[in-house]
Coordinates of C-alpha atoms and ligand atoms in Angstrom, one line a residue:
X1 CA 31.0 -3.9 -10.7
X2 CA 28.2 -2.9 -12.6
X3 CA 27.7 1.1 -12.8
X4 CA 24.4 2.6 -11.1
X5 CA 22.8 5.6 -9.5
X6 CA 25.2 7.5 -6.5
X7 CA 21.7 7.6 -5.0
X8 CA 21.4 3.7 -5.1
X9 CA 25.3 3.6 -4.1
X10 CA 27.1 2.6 -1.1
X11 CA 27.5 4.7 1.8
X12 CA 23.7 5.5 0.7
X13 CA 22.2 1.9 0.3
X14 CA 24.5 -0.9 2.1
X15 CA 21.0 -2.9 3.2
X16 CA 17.3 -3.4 2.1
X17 CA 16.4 -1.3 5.0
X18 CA 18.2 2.2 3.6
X19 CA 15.9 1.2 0.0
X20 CA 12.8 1.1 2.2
X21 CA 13.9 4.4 3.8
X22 CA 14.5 5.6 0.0
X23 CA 11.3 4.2 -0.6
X24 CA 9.6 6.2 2.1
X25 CA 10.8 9.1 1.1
X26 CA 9.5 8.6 -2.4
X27 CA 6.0 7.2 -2.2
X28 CA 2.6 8.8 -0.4
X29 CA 2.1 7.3 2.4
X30 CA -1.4 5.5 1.3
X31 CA 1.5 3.6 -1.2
X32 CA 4.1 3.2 1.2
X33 CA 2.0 2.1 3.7
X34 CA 0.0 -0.5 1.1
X35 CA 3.6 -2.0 0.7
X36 CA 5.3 -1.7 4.0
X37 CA 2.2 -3.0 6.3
X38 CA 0.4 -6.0 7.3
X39 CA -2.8 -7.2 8.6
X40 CA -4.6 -6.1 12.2
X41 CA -1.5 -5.3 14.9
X42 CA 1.0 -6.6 13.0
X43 CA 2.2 -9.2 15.0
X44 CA 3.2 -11.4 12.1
X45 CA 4.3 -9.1 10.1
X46 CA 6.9 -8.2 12.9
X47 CA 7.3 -11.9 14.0
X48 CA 8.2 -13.2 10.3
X49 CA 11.2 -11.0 10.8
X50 CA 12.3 -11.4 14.2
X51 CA 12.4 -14.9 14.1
X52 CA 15.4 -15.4 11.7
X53 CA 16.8 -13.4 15.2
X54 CA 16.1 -17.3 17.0
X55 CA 18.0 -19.3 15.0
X56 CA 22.2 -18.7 15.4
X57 CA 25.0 -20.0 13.1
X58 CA 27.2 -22.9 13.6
X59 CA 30.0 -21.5 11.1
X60 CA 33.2 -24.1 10.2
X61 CA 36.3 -22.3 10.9
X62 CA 39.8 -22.2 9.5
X63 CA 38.1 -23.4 5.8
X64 CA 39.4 -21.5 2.8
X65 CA 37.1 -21.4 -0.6
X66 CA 38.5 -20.6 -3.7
X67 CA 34.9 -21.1 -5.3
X68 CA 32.0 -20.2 -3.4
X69 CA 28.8 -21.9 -5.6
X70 CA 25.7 -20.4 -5.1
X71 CA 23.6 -21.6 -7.5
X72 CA 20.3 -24.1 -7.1
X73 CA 17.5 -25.2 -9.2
X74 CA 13.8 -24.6 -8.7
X75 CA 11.3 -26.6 -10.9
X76 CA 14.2 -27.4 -13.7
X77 CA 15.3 -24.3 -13.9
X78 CA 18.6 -22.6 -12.6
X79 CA 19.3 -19.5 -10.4
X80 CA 21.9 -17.6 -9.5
X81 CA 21.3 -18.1 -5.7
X82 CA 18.4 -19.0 -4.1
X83 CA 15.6 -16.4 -4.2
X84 CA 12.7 -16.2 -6.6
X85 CA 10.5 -12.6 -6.8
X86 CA 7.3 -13.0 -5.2
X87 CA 3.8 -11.4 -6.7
X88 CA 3.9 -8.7 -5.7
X89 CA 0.0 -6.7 -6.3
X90 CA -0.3 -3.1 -7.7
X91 CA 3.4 -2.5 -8.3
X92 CA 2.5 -0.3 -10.9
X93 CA 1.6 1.9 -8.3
X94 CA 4.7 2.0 -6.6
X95 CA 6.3 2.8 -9.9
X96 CA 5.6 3.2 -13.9
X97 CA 7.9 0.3 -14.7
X98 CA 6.6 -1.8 -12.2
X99 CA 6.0 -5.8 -12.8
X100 CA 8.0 -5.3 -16.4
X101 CA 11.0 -3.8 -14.4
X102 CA 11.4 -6.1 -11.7
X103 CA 11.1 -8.8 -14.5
X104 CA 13.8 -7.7 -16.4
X105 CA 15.7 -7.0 -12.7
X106 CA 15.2 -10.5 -11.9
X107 CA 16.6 -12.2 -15.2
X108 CA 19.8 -9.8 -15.2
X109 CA 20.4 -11.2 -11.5
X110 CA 19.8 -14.5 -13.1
X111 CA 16.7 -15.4 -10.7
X112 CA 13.0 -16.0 -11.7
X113 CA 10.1 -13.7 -11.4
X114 CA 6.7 -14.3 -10.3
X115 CA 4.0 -12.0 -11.4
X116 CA 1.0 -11.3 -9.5
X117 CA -3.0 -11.5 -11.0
X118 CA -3.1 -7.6 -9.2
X119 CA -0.8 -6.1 -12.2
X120 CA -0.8 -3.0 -14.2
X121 CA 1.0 -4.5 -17.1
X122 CA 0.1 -7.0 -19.8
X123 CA 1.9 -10.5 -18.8
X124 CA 2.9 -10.7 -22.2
X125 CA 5.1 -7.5 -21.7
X126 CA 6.2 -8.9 -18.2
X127 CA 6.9 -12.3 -20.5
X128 CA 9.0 -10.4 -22.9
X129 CA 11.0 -8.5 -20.3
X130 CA 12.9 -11.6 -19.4
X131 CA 14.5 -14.6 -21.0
X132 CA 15.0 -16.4 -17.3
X133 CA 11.7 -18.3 -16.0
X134 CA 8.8 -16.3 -15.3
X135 CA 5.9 -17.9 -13.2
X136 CA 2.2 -16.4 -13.1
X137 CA 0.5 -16.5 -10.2
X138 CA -3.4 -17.0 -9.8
X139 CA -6.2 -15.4 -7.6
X140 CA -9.8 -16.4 -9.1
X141 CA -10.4 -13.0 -8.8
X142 CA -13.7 -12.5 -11.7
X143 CA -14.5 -16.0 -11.5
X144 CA -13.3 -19.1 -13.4
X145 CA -13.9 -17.9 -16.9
X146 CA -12.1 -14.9 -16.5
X147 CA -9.0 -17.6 -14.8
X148 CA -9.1 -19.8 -17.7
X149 CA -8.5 -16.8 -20.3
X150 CA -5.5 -15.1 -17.9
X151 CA -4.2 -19.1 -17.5
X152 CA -4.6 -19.6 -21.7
X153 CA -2.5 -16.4 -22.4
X154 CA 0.0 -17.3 -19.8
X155 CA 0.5 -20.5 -21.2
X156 CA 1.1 -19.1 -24.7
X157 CA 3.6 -16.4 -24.0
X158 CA 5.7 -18.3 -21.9
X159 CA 5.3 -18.5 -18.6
X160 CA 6.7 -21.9 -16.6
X161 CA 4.5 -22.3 -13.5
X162 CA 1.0 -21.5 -12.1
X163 CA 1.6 -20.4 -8.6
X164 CA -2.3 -20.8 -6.6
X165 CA -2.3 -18.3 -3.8
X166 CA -4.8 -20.6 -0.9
X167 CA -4.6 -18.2 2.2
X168 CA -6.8 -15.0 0.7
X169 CA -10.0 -16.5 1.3
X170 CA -11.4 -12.7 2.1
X171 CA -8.3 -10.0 2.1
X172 CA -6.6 -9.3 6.0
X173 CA -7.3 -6.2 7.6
X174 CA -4.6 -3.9 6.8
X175 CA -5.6 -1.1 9.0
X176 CA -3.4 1.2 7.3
X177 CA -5.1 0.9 4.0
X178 CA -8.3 2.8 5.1
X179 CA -7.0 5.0 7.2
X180 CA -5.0 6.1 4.5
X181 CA -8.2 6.7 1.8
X182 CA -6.6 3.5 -0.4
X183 CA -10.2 2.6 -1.6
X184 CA -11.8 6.2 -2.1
X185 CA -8.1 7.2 -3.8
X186 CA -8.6 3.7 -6.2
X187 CA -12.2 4.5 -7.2
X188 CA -14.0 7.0 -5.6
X189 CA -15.6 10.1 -6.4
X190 CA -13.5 13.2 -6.5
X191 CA -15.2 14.4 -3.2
X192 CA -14.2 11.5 -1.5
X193 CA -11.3 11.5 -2.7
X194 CA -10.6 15.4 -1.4
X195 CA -9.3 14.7 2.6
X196 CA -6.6 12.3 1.3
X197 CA -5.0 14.4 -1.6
X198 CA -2.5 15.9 0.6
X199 CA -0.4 13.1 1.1
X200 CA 0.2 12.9 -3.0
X201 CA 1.2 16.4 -3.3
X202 CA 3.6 16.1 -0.4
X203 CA 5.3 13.8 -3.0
X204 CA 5.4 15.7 -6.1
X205 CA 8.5 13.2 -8.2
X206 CA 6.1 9.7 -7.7
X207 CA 2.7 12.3 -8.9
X208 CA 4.5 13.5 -11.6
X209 CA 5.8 9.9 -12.5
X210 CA 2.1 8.5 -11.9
X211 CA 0.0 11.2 -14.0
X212 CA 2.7 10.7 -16.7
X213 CA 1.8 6.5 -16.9
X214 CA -1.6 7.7 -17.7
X215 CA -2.9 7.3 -13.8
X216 CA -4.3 4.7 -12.2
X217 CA -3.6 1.6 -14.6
X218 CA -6.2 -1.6 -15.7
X219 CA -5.9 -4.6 -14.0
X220 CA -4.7 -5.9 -17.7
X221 CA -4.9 -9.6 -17.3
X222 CA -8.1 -9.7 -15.1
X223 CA -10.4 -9.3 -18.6
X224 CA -14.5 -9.4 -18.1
X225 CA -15.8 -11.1 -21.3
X226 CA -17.7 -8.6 -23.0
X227 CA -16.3 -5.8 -20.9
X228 CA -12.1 -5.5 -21.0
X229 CA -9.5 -5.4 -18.7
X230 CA -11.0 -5.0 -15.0
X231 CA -10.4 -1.5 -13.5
X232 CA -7.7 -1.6 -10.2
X233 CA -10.1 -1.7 -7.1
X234 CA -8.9 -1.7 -3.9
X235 CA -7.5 -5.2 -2.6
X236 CA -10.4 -5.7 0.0
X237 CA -13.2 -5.7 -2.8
X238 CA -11.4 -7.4 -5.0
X239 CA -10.1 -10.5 -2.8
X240 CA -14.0 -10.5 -1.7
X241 CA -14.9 -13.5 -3.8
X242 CA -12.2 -15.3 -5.1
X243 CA -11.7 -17.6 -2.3
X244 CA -9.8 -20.9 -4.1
X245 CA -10.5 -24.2 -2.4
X246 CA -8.7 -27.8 -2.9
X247 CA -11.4 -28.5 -5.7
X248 CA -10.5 -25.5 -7.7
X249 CA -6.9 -26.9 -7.7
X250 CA -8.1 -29.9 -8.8
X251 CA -9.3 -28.0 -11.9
X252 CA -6.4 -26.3 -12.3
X253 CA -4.9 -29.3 -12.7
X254 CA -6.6 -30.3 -15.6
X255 CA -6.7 -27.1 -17.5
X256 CA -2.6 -26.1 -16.6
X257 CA -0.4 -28.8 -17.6
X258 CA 2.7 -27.4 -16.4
X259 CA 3.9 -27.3 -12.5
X260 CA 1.2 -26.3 -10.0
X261 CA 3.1 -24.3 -7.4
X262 CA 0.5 -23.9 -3.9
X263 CA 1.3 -20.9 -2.2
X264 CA 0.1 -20.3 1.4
X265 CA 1.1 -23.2 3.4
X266 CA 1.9 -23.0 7.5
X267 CA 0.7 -26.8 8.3
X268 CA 2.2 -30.3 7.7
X269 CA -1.5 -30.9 6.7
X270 CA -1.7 -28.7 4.1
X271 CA 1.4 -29.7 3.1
X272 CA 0.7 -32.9 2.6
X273 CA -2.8 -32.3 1.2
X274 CA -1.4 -30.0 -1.7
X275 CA 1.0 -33.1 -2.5
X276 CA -2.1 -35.1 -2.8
X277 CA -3.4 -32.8 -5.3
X278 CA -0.6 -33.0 -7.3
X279 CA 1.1 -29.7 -6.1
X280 CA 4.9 -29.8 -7.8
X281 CA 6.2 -27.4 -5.2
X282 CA 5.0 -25.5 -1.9
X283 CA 5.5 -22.0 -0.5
X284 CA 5.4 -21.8 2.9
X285 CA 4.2 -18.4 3.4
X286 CA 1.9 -16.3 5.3
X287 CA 1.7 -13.7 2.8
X288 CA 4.4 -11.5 4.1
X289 CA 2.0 -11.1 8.0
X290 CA -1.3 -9.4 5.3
X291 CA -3.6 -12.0 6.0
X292 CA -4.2 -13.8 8.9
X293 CA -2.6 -11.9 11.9
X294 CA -1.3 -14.0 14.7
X295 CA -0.3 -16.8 12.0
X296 CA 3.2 -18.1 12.7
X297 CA 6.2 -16.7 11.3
X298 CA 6.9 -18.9 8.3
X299 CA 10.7 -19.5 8.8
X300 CA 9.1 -21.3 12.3
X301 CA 6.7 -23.8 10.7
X302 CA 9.3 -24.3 7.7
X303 CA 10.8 -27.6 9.3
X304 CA 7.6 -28.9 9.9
X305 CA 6.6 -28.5 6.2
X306 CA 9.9 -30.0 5.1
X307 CA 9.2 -33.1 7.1
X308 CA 5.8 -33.6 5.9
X309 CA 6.5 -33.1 2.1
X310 CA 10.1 -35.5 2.9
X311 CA 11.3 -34.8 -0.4
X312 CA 7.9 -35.3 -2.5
X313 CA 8.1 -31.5 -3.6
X314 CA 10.1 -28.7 -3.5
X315 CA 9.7 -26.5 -0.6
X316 CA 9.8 -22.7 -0.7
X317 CA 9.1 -20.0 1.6
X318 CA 8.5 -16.3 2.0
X319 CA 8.2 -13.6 4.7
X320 CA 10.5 -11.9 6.4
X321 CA 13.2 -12.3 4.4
X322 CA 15.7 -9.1 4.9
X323 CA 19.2 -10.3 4.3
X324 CA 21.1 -12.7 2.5
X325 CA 21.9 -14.7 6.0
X326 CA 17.5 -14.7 6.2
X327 CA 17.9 -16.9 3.0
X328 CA 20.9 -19.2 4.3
X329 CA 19.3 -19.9 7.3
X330 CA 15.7 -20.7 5.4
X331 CA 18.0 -23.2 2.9
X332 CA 19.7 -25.0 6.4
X333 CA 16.0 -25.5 7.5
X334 CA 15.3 -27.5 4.3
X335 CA 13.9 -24.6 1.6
X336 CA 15.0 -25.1 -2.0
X337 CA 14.6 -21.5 -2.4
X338 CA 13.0 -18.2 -0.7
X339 CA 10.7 -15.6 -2.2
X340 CA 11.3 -12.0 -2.0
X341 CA 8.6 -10.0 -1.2
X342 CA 9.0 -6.5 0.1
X343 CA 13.1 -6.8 -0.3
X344 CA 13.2 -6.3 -4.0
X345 CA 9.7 -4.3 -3.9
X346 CA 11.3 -1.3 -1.5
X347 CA 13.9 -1.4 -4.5
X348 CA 11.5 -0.8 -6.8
X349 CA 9.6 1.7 -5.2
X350 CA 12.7 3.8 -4.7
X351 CA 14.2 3.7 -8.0
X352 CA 12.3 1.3 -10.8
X353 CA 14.2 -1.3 -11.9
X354 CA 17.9 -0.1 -10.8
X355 CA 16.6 0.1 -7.2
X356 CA 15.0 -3.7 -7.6
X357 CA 19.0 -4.5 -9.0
X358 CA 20.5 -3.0 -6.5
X359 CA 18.5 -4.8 -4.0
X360 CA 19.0 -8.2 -5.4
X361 CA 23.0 -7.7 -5.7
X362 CA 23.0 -6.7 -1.8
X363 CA 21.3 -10.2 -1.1
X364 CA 23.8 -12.2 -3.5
X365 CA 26.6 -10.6 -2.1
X366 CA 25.4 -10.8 1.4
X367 CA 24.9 -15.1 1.0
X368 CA 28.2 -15.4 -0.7
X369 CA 29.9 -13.8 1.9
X370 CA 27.7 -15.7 4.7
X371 CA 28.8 -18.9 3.1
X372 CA 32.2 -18.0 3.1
X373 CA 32.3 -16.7 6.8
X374 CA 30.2 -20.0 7.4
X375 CA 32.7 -22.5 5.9
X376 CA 30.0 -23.8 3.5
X377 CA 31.8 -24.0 -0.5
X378 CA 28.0 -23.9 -1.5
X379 CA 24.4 -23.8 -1.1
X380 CA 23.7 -27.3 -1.9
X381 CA 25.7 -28.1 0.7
X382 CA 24.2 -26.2 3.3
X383 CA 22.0 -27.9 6.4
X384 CA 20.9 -28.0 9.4
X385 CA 24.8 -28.8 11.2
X386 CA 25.2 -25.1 10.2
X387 CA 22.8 -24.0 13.1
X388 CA 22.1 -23.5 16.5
X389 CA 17.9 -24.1 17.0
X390 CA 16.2 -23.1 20.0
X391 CA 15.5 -25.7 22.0
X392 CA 11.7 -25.9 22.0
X393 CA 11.8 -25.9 17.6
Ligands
FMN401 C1 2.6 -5.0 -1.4 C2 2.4 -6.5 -1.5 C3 1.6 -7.0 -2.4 C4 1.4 -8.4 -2.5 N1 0.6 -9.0 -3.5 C5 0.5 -10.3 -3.6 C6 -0.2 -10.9 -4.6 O1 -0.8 -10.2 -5.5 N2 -0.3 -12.2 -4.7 C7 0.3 -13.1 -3.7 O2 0.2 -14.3 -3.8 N3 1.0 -12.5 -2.7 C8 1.2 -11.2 -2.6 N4 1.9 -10.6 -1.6 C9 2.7 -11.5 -0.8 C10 4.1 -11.8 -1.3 O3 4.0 -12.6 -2.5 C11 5.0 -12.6 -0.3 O4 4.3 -13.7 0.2 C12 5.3 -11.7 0.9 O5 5.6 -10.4 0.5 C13 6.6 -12.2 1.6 O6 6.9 -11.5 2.7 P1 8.0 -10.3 2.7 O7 7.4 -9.1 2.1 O8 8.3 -10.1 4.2 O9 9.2 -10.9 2.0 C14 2.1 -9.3 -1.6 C15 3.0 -8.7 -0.6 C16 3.1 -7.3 -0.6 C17 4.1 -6.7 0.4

């Protein structure tokens, strides 16, 4: 076993959940609560959770394995198990070596990364962090032009797939973000700013570590022609016009000639309408409960995804995903792959990029050892025998 941090060790950190604690304990609230909430009351960001609580095992007694395989392969490339690292926006914030760390996190675990449009660092430093696949996803956040210029320099340092994010048409109400003083913190006057100080000082290790990076960082790879990188607004203003439509795919498709990966998806419809457009693979997703509140969990509408795609496209999906059983029981509903949003991000939040390590070994461990207690040699060979459904799925 690889050696890390006693703070990061077990009996400190046996699940994501003690990392989140850890991350609590590190972060002002206005950060904590960026990354921990969701939109309006919550109720999908609670549901996307609960619901992996619905679905029971059918394990295979009595079945030794020597060699337990957990590999798969996403878009031509192979990981070590089946999780890819969702955008995740502003993780700069949550800590200096944000989107570079959990890149070079991700290829050590031998899984991809996706990096967000919302990021502090240069993509071609996320790029160079990892030698494993690295995937860049898109919000037309400044327009088209400003897209094009992002999509150009992904394409030339590296980066495998365009990942189109289609359910932030405006940004959800995260109630917690005002409340908080998120947008007078990001960009408001020093007298706005005065009433939510507090909460930084009552956390003086992530200050220190914040003032140290310089502050609040660029947006480095949103760059205004004529004007440089775009300063870090607060997600409302900056998700205000950069709603993407099917006919903005359709563009996409002619200026990215690598995989188109649509992210967003909670209908056979637009399932099968992202297909049409030439979508190589689909994330079913409601952005980790941020957006639209009352959405369905995305574990629920997985199977009727995967029946509408029937093997045209990979399928993928996010939210909720807390433990490694969370990912075997998305893979027996007919994902390729999950996403980890706020699993590997708590990780990083606690401890840079030996917290987002130590978050991605608990979830390997845990779906080895839920294979093994299942009776399954490998995650190829998992599906849906391996569970009990509720009966109105
Ligand atoms: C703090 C935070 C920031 C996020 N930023 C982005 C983003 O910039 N682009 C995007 O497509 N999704 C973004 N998401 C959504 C994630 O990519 C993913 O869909 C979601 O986190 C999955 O849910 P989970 O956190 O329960 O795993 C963000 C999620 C969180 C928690």
């Amino acid at each position: 076993m690889r050696s890390r941090p006693r703070a990061l060790a077990s009996p400190r950190i046996i699940n994501i959940y003690d990392l989140r604690h850890l991350a609590q304990r590190r972060l002002p609230r206005v950060v904590f609560d960026y990354l921990d909430g969701g939109a309006e009351s919550e109720v999908t960001l609670r549901e996307n959770c609960r619901i992996f609580d619905d679905v029971t095992f059918r394990p295979r007694q009595a079945v030794a394995i020597p060699e337990c395989d957990l590999r798969t392969r996403v878009l031509a490339a192979d990981l070590a198990f089946p999780a890819i690292l969702a955008p995740i926006g502003y993780s700069r914030l949550m800590h200096p070596g944000g989107e570079v760390a959990a890149a070079a996190a991700a290829e050590e675990a031998g899984l991809a990364y996706c990096l967000s449009t919302i990021s502090g660092h240069k993509l071609e430093n996320v790029r160079a962090a990892s030698k494993g696949p690295v995937w860049y996803q898109l919000y037309l956040v400044g327009g088209r032009e400003v897209a094009e210029g992002a999509i150009d320099r992904a394409r030339r340092a590296g980066f495998s797939a365009l990942v189109v994010t289609i359910d932030t048409p405006v940004a959800g109400m995260r109630e917690r973000d005002p409340r908080n003083g998120m947008k007078e913190l990001l960009g408001g006057s020093l007298f706005s700013k005065l009433p939510f100080l507090p909460q930084m000082f009552a956390r003086p290790g992530w200050l220190a570590s914040f003032l140290l990076d310089g502050g609040v960082p660029k947006l480095e790879n949103i760059v205004i022609p004529g004007k440089g990188p775009m300063s870090l607004i607060d997600v409302t203003a900056a998700l205000s016009h950069a709603v993407v439509t099917w006919e903005d795919i359709r563009w996409l498709k002619r200026i990215w000639t690598g995989p188109i990966v649509v992210k967003g998806v909670l209908t056979g419809d637009d399932a099968r309408r992202a297909l049409d457009e030439g979508a190589a693979a689909i994330i079913v997703s409601n952005h980790g409960g941020r957006q639209l509140d009352g959405a369905p969990a995305a574990l629920r509408v997985l199977p009727e995804v995967v029946a509408a795609v029937n093997g045209q496209a990979e399928v993928l999906m996010d939210g909720g995903v807390r433990r490694g059983s969370d990912i075997v029981k998305a893979i027996c509903l007919g994902a390729r792959a999950v996403l980890l949003g706020r699993a590997y991000a708590f990780g990083l939040a606690a401890a840079g990029k030996p917290g987002v390590t130590r978050a991605l070994e608990i979830l390997r461990e845990d779906v080895e050892r839920t294979l093994r207690l299942l009776g399954c040699p490998s995650v190829s060979a998992l599906n849906s025998s391996y569970l009990n459904l509720p009966k109105h799925w």
